[in-house]
mmCIF file of C-alpha atoms and ligand atoms in Angstrom:
data_model
loop_
_atom_site.group_PDB
_atom_site.id
_atom_site.type_symbol
_atom_site.label_atom_id
_atom_site.label_comp_id
_atom_site.label_asym_id
_atom_site.label_seq_id
_atom_site.Cartn_x
_atom_site.Cartn_y
_atom_site.Cartn_z
ATOM 1 C CA MET A 1 81.235 96.787 80.371
ATOM 2 C CA LYS A 2 77.864 96.353 82.315
ATOM 3 C CA LEU A 3 77.651 95.273 85.702
ATOM 4 C CA LYS A 4 74.815 94.255 87.821
ATOM 5 C CA SER A 5 76.407 95.886 90.835
ATOM 6 C CA LYS A 6 74.941 99.408 91.636
ATOM 7 C CA LYS A 7 77.796 100.201 93.942
ATOM 8 C CA ALA A 8 80.686 98.820 91.829
ATOM 9 C CA ASP A 9 83.860 101.379 92.178
ATOM 10 C CA ILE A 10 85.784 101.408 88.986
ATOM 11 C CA PHE A 11 89.587 103.262 89.093
ATOM 12 C CA VAL A 12 92.163 103.158 86.286
ATOM 13 C CA PRO A 13 95.391 104.553 87.941
ATOM 14 C CA ASN A 14 96.943 106.047 84.559
ATOM 15 C CA GLY A 15 93.816 107.536 83.547
ATOM 16 C CA SER A 16 93.311 105.325 80.233
ATOM 17 C CA SER A 17 89.751 104.856 79.187
ATOM 18 C CA GLU A 18 87.963 102.006 81.181
ATOM 19 C CA SER A 19 87.487 99.903 78.122
ATOM 20 C CA GLU A 20 91.527 100.288 76.954
ATOM 21 C CA ALA A 21 92.236 99.325 80.764
ATOM 22 C CA LEU A 22 90.038 96.389 80.376
ATOM 23 C CA LYS A 23 91.400 94.992 76.757
ATOM 24 C CA ARG A 24 95.214 95.256 77.894
ATOM 25 C CA THR A 25 94.900 93.472 80.847
ATOM 26 C CA THR A 26 96.690 90.240 80.286
ATOM 27 C CA HIS A 27 97.010 89.053 84.268
ATOM 28 C CA LEU A 28 93.854 89.026 86.514
ATOM 29 C CA SER A 29 93.054 88.648 90.068
ATOM 30 C CA ILE A 30 89.612 87.897 91.499
ATOM 31 C CA ALA A 31 89.396 88.229 95.312
ATOM 32 C CA ALA A 32 87.133 88.378 97.993
ATOM 33 C CA HIS A 33 88.640 91.358 100.051
ATOM 34 C CA GLN A 34 90.569 94.526 99.727
ATOM 35 C CA ASP A 35 94.192 93.250 100.168
ATOM 36 C CA ASP A 36 93.723 89.806 99.411
ATOM 37 C CA THR A 37 95.107 90.554 95.723
ATOM 38 C CA GLU A 38 98.522 92.252 97.281
ATOM 39 C CA ILE A 39 98.603 88.956 99.810
ATOM 40 C CA PHE A 40 98.322 86.138 96.951
ATOM 41 C CA ALA A 41 98.822 87.890 93.503
ATOM 42 C CA TYR A 42 102.031 89.786 93.682
ATOM 43 C CA ASN A 43 103.912 87.140 91.389
ATOM 44 C CA GLY A 44 101.087 88.937 88.384
ATOM 45 C CA ILE A 45 101.629 92.461 89.860
ATOM 46 C CA ALA A 46 105.492 91.630 89.657
ATOM 47 C CA GLU A 47 105.245 90.344 86.116
ATOM 48 C CA CYS A 48 103.339 93.461 84.785
ATOM 49 C CA PHE A 49 105.098 96.063 86.456
ATOM 50 C CA GLY A 50 106.396 99.045 84.740
ATOM 51 C CA ARG A 51 105.872 97.296 81.267
ATOM 52 C CA SER A 52 103.859 98.321 78.427
ATOM 53 C CA ASP A 53 103.287 94.607 76.960
ATOM 54 C CA LYS A 54 101.631 92.983 80.101
ATOM 55 C CA TRP A 55 98.953 94.362 82.327
ATOM 56 C CA PHE A 56 97.869 93.229 85.616
ATOM 57 C CA SER A 57 94.196 93.927 86.696
ATOM 58 C CA SER A 58 92.362 92.966 90.178
ATOM 59 C CA VAL A 59 88.586 92.402 90.967
ATOM 60 C CA ILE A 60 87.400 92.716 94.493
ATOM 61 C CA VAL A 61 83.969 91.151 95.205
ATOM 62 C CA THR A 62 83.034 92.184 98.179
ATOM 63 C CA ASP A 63 82.026 95.449 100.146
ATOM 64 C CA GLY A 64 84.452 95.077 102.900
ATOM 65 C CA ALA A 65 81.687 95.810 105.618
ATOM 66 C CA GLY A 66 82.021 94.096 108.721
ATOM 67 C CA SER A 67 85.616 94.202 108.768
ATOM 68 C CA PRO A 68 87.567 94.472 112.467
ATOM 69 C CA ARG A 69 88.365 98.185 113.481
ATOM 70 C CA SER A 70 90.403 99.910 115.957
ATOM 71 C CA GLY A 71 93.131 102.767 116.349
ATOM 72 C CA VAL A 72 91.698 105.626 114.394
ATOM 73 C CA TYR A 73 88.944 103.508 112.733
ATOM 74 C CA LYS A 74 87.616 102.155 116.150
ATOM 75 C CA ASP A 75 84.152 104.651 115.818
ATOM 76 C CA TYR A 76 83.993 104.372 111.950
ATOM 77 C CA THR A 77 80.528 102.911 110.748
ATOM 78 C CA ASP A 78 80.374 100.210 108.107
ATOM 79 C CA GLU A 79 79.792 102.854 105.429
ATOM 80 C CA GLN A 80 82.878 104.579 106.749
ATOM 81 C CA MET A 81 84.852 101.590 106.721
ATOM 82 C CA LYS A 82 83.606 100.402 103.446
ATOM 83 C CA GLU A 83 84.782 103.861 101.984
ATOM 84 C CA ILE A 84 88.128 103.690 103.543
ATOM 85 C CA ARG A 85 88.675 100.396 102.299
ATOM 86 C CA ILE A 86 88.015 101.109 98.606
ATOM 87 C CA SER A 87 90.218 104.051 99.024
ATOM 88 C CA GLU A 88 92.867 101.668 100.360
ATOM 89 C CA GLN A 89 92.463 99.256 97.895
ATOM 90 C CA ARG A 90 92.647 102.324 95.032
ATOM 91 C CA LYS A 91 96.222 103.520 96.583
ATOM 92 C CA ALA A 92 97.171 99.690 95.822
ATOM 93 C CA ALA A 93 96.080 99.802 92.509
ATOM 94 C CA SER A 94 98.274 103.162 91.643
ATOM 95 C CA ILE A 95 101.354 102.079 93.660
ATOM 96 C CA GLY A 96 101.017 98.404 91.463
ATOM 97 C CA ASP A 97 100.678 100.109 88.112
ATOM 98 C CA TYR A 98 97.534 98.082 87.690
ATOM 99 C CA SER A 99 95.742 98.450 84.519
ATOM 100 C CA ILE A 100 92.325 98.859 86.263
ATOM 101 C CA GLN A 101 91.028 98.247 89.609
ATOM 102 C CA ILE A 102 87.239 96.690 90.096
ATOM 103 C CA GLN A 103 85.659 96.581 93.448
ATOM 104 C CA LEU A 104 82.122 95.135 92.960
ATOM 105 C CA ALA A 105 81.386 95.753 96.650
ATOM 106 C CA TYR A 106 78.784 92.785 97.262
ATOM 107 C CA PRO A 107 77.882 91.851 100.964
ATOM 108 C CA SER A 108 79.599 88.669 101.570
ATOM 109 C CA SER A 109 76.348 86.826 101.942
ATOM 110 C CA ALA A 110 75.595 87.213 97.931
ATOM 111 C CA VAL A 111 79.260 85.559 97.265
ATOM 112 C CA LYS A 112 78.366 82.959 99.604
ATOM 113 C CA ASN A 113 74.605 82.189 97.989
ATOM 114 C CA PRO A 114 74.886 79.973 95.003
ATOM 115 C CA ALA A 115 71.451 80.986 94.075
ATOM 116 C CA ALA A 116 72.384 84.901 93.725
ATOM 117 C CA LYS A 117 73.776 85.136 89.939
ATOM 118 C CA GLU A 118 75.010 88.466 90.006
ATOM 119 C CA VAL A 119 78.016 87.855 91.135
ATOM 120 C CA SER A 120 78.895 85.444 88.620
ATOM 121 C CA ASP A 121 77.525 87.317 86.239
ATOM 122 C CA ASP A 122 79.641 90.077 86.967
ATOM 123 C CA ILE A 123 82.833 88.337 87.117
ATOM 124 C CA PHE A 124 81.845 86.822 83.858
ATOM 125 C CA ALA A 125 81.370 90.244 82.105
ATOM 126 C CA ILE A 126 84.638 91.403 83.466
ATOM 127 C CA LEU A 127 86.328 88.280 82.025
ATOM 128 C CA ALA A 128 84.800 88.545 78.652
ATOM 129 C CA GLU A 129 86.115 92.069 78.303
ATOM 130 C CA THR A 130 89.767 91.567 79.730
ATOM 131 C CA LYS A 131 90.145 87.665 78.293
ATOM 132 C CA PRO A 132 93.185 87.334 81.220
ATOM 133 C CA GLN A 133 96.141 84.731 80.003
ATOM 134 C CA VAL A 134 96.970 84.027 83.604
ATOM 135 C CA VAL A 135 94.124 84.143 86.578
ATOM 136 C CA TYR A 136 94.927 84.513 90.297
ATOM 137 C CA LEU A 137 92.119 83.096 92.593
ATOM 138 C CA HIS A 138 91.977 82.158 96.420
ATOM 139 C CA ASN A 139 92.692 78.202 96.354
ATOM 140 C CA PRO A 140 89.595 76.162 97.262
ATOM 141 C CA ALA A 141 91.287 74.822 100.896
ATOM 142 C CA ASP A 142 91.395 77.994 102.356
ATOM 143 C CA LYS A 143 89.609 78.232 105.490
ATOM 144 C CA HIS A 144 87.668 81.380 105.544
ATOM 145 C CA ASP A 145 83.827 81.051 103.773
ATOM 146 C CA THR A 146 83.988 83.969 101.798
ATOM 147 C CA HIS A 147 87.261 83.165 99.962
ATOM 148 C CA VAL A 148 85.731 79.473 99.217
ATOM 149 C CA ALA A 149 82.419 80.839 97.976
ATOM 150 C CA CYS A 150 84.535 83.650 95.966
ATOM 151 C CA VAL A 151 86.840 81.120 94.200
ATOM 152 C CA ILE A 152 83.653 78.949 93.325
ATOM 153 C CA ARG A 153 82.048 81.971 91.924
ATOM 154 C CA ALA A 154 84.966 82.755 89.865
ATOM 155 C CA ILE A 155 85.109 79.306 88.557
ATOM 156 C CA GLU A 156 81.411 79.268 87.481
ATOM 157 C CA ALA A 157 82.400 82.735 85.551
ATOM 158 C CA LEU A 158 85.432 81.120 84.023
ATOM 159 C CA ARG A 159 83.609 77.990 82.724
ATOM 160 C CA ARG A 160 81.181 80.399 81.065
ATOM 161 C CA LEU A 161 84.067 81.570 78.797
ATOM 162 C CA PRO A 162 84.292 79.986 75.210
ATOM 163 C CA GLU A 163 87.098 77.830 75.080
ATOM 164 C CA LYS A 164 89.193 79.954 72.860
ATOM 165 C CA ASP A 165 88.890 82.551 75.591
ATOM 166 C CA ARG A 166 89.753 80.748 78.461
ATOM 167 C CA PRO A 167 92.932 81.362 80.650
ATOM 168 C CA ALA A 168 96.160 79.571 79.641
ATOM 169 C CA LYS A 169 96.907 79.410 83.620
ATOM 170 C CA VAL A 170 94.809 79.553 86.597
ATOM 171 C CA TYR A 171 96.165 79.698 90.086
ATOM 172 C CA GLY A 172 94.499 79.251 93.465
ATOM 173 C CA CYS A 173 96.575 80.971 96.127
ATOM 174 C CA GLU A 174 97.171 81.339 99.533
ATOM 175 C CA VAL A 175 95.813 83.733 101.837
ATOM 176 C CA TRP A 176 94.202 81.708 105.399
ATOM 177 C CA ARG A 177 95.766 78.445 104.945
ATOM 178 C CA ASN A 178 99.499 78.009 103.299
ATOM 179 C CA LEU A 179 99.824 75.207 100.507
ATOM 180 C CA ASP A 180 103.181 73.860 101.642
ATOM 181 C CA TRP A 181 101.250 70.843 102.039
ATOM 182 C CA LEU A 182 100.392 70.321 98.474
ATOM 183 C CA CYS A 183 102.964 67.587 96.837
ATOM 184 C CA ASP A 184 105.918 69.311 95.603
ATOM 185 C CA ASP A 185 105.242 68.042 92.058
ATOM 186 C CA GLU A 186 101.920 69.466 92.070
ATOM 187 C CA LYS A 187 102.882 72.898 93.500
ATOM 188 C CA ALA A 188 102.399 75.758 91.061
ATOM 189 C CA VAL A 189 105.831 77.653 92.321
ATOM 190 C CA LEU A 190 105.229 81.603 91.789
ATOM 191 C CA PRO A 191 108.097 83.778 91.943
ATOM 192 C CA ALA A 192 107.633 86.877 94.319
ATOM 193 C CA SER A 193 111.181 88.063 94.678
ATOM 194 C CA ASP A 194 111.019 90.988 92.349
ATOM 195 C CA TYR A 195 110.823 94.774 93.212
ATOM 196 C CA LYS A 196 110.769 94.314 96.876
ATOM 197 C CA ASN A 197 110.066 97.797 97.838
ATOM 198 C CA VAL A 198 106.926 97.734 95.926
ATOM 199 C CA ALA A 199 105.790 94.142 97.517
ATOM 200 C CA GLY A 200 106.064 96.482 100.993
ATOM 201 C CA ALA A 201 104.371 99.134 99.912
ATOM 202 C CA LEU A 202 101.591 97.120 98.379
ATOM 203 C CA LEU A 203 100.744 95.435 101.711
ATOM 204 C CA GLY A 204 101.374 98.586 104.046
ATOM 205 C CA VAL A 205 98.582 100.796 102.361
ATOM 206 C CA PHE A 206 95.827 98.365 103.960
ATOM 207 C CA ASP A 207 96.594 100.641 107.084
ATOM 208 C CA SER A 208 92.682 100.039 108.544
ATOM 209 C CA GLN A 209 93.448 96.183 108.542
ATOM 210 C CA ILE A 210 96.988 96.278 109.911
ATOM 211 C CA THR A 211 96.237 98.924 112.812
ATOM 212 C CA GLY A 212 94.657 96.474 115.258
ATOM 213 C CA GLY A 213 97.951 94.488 115.546
ATOM 214 C CA LYS A 214 97.308 91.958 112.765
ATOM 215 C CA ARG A 215 100.387 92.512 110.646
ATOM 216 C CA TYR A 216 99.644 90.948 107.268
ATOM 217 C CA ASP A 217 102.217 93.125 105.460
ATOM 218 C CA LEU A 218 104.796 91.105 107.630
ATOM 219 C CA ALA A 219 103.156 87.747 107.492
ATOM 220 C CA ALA A 220 102.695 87.513 103.833
ATOM 221 C CA ILE A 221 106.186 88.871 102.795
ATOM 222 C CA GLY A 222 107.134 86.277 105.742
ATOM 223 C CA ARG A 223 105.513 83.413 104.186
ATOM 224 C CA ARG A 224 106.882 83.979 100.779
ATOM 225 C CA LEU A 225 110.613 83.961 102.489
ATOM 226 C CA ALA A 226 109.440 80.643 104.342
ATOM 227 C CA ASN A 227 108.253 78.740 101.121
ATOM 228 C CA ALA A 228 111.749 79.544 99.344
ATOM 229 C CA THR A 229 113.696 78.465 102.335
ATOM 230 C CA PHE A 230 111.638 75.146 102.986
ATOM 231 C CA PHE A 231 110.777 74.371 99.396
ATOM 232 C CA ALA A 232 113.754 72.260 98.635
ATOM 233 C CA SER A 233 116.052 71.035 101.112
ATOM 234 C CA HIS A 234 119.346 70.436 99.067
ATOM 235 C CA GLU A 235 119.089 73.288 96.722
ATOM 236 C CA THR A 236 120.216 76.716 97.254
ATOM 237 C CA ASP A 237 117.693 79.446 96.815
ATOM 238 C CA GLU A 238 117.465 80.664 93.472
ATOM 239 C CA CYS A 239 114.714 82.914 94.340
ATOM 240 C CA ASP A 240 114.295 84.094 97.962
ATOM 241 C CA SER A 241 110.351 84.527 98.051
ATOM 242 C CA LEU A 242 107.842 82.120 96.444
ATOM 243 C CA ILE A 243 103.947 81.954 96.703
ATOM 244 C CA PHE A 244 102.558 78.621 96.298
ATOM 245 C CA ALA A 245 99.486 77.938 94.246
ATOM 246 C CA MET A 246 97.001 75.199 93.449
ATOM 247 C CA ASP A 247 97.246 74.879 89.389
ATOM 248 C CA LEU A 248 93.059 75.147 88.778
ATOM 249 C CA THR A 249 93.591 75.374 85.044
ATOM 250 C CA GLY A 250 91.819 71.821 84.657
ATOM 251 C CA LEU A 251 89.004 72.764 86.730
ATOM 252 C CA VAL A 252 88.484 75.771 84.057
ATOM 253 C CA LYS A 253 89.281 73.333 81.045
ATOM 254 C CA ASN A 254 86.751 70.504 82.396
ATOM 255 C CA ALA A 255 83.537 72.028 83.242
ATOM 256 C CA LYS A 256 82.350 68.646 85.124
ATOM 257 C CA LEU A 257 85.242 68.183 87.261
ATOM 258 C CA SER A 258 83.725 68.687 90.643
ATOM 259 C CA ILE A 259 85.759 71.355 92.550
ATOM 260 C CA ALA A 260 85.128 69.458 96.002
ATOM 261 C CA ASP A 261 86.813 66.001 94.415
ATOM 262 C CA PHE A 262 89.597 68.056 92.802
ATOM 263 C CA THR A 263 90.601 69.400 96.123
ATOM 264 C CA VAL A 264 90.111 66.708 98.229
ATOM 265 C CA ASP A 265 92.175 64.420 95.562
ATOM 266 C CA ALA A 266 94.944 66.454 96.196
ATOM 267 C CA ILE A 267 94.822 66.013 99.804
ATOM 268 C CA GLU A 268 94.433 62.570 99.239
ATOM 269 C CA ARG A 269 97.429 62.236 97.192
ATOM 270 C CA PHE A 270 99.506 64.532 100.599
ATOM 271 C CA ARG A 271 98.000 61.868 102.782
ATOM 272 C CA ASN A 272 99.331 58.855 100.848
ATOM 273 C CA ASP A 273 103.106 61.025 100.491
ATOM 274 C CA VAL A 274 103.177 61.227 104.226
ATOM 275 C CA LYS A 275 102.263 57.794 104.722
ATOM 276 C CA SER A 276 104.469 55.918 102.554
ATOM 277 C CA ARG A 277 107.618 58.245 104.009
ATOM 278 C CA ILE A 278 106.722 56.913 107.232
ATOM 279 C CA ASN A 279 106.079 53.357 105.971
ATOM 280 C CA LYS A 280 109.460 53.305 104.236
ATOM 281 C CA PHE A 281 111.551 53.751 107.076
ATOM 282 C CA SER A 282 109.079 51.456 109.677
HETATM 283 ZN ZN1 LIG B 301 90.045 87.849 102.683
#
C-alpha cells in the first residue's frame, strides 16, 4: 500500500504481512487522535476480539502533537510527545488484537484543510485495500474541530470507493459530545459489554493523556454504563454497556447528501420530539 504521508507508522501486532493484515480487516475505525478508537469503536474491537473470521483495524489520522502534558511527561518536547503517543497506540493495538494499526501522523491543520487532498487520499488507499464491512468514525455533531474535520475527510474517501466496495454500515460515534439526544429510533445502539477487562486495559494504556487528571478511561466506561441504563425506562438492561452512534451509512451511499444538512436534520427531529412531548401535556 502506498501512502502519501512520509511519517506513517504501521504496526501489525501478530507479525503477519501488511497486505494480509489489510485484506483480512472486516471492521475499521478511522479516528483523529490516539485513544479515540478505544473510546468510540470498542463495539468493533470486542466483536473481532479473539476471532479468526473477523478482524478489527485502526487508523489514526493526526500526529498527536500539541496534546497537554503533565506528570512524567511535563518536560517532553512535541517530538517526544508524538513518540509516546505512537507507542501507546501500538500497545492498545496489541491488547485489542487488532489486525493492523496505521498512524498517518498528519498535523491537525492538514486534516482541517479541505484543499489538502493527501489526507483523504491516504484514507482512500487504506479503504481500497481493506474494503471493511463496518466502519467507525467520529460523529459530525462532535464539538472537537479535528474530530469533525476527520469525519469529513473519511466520508470523502468512502464516497470514492466503487459502490460494491462500500461498507454495509458506517457509524459516527461518541467522544467529545454524547449522542443521547438522537431520537431513540435513530440511534445506532452498539453493545460494548464484552471483555470488560480488555475494555479497561485498552483505555488505561493512554497514560500520557490520563496522567494530567483527565480520567478518559473511567469516563468512557461510565458513559457506556449510563447509555445502557438510561436508554429505555421500562425495560431491564439486557446489555449493561452501550455506545451510541449516528448511522452515517446513507451519507456514504448517497454522495450528493450534504453532511451538514444530514446532521442538522437529526437535530431538527430531536427539537420536534422535545416540543411535541411538552405540547402533549400543556
Ligand atoms: Zn480525539
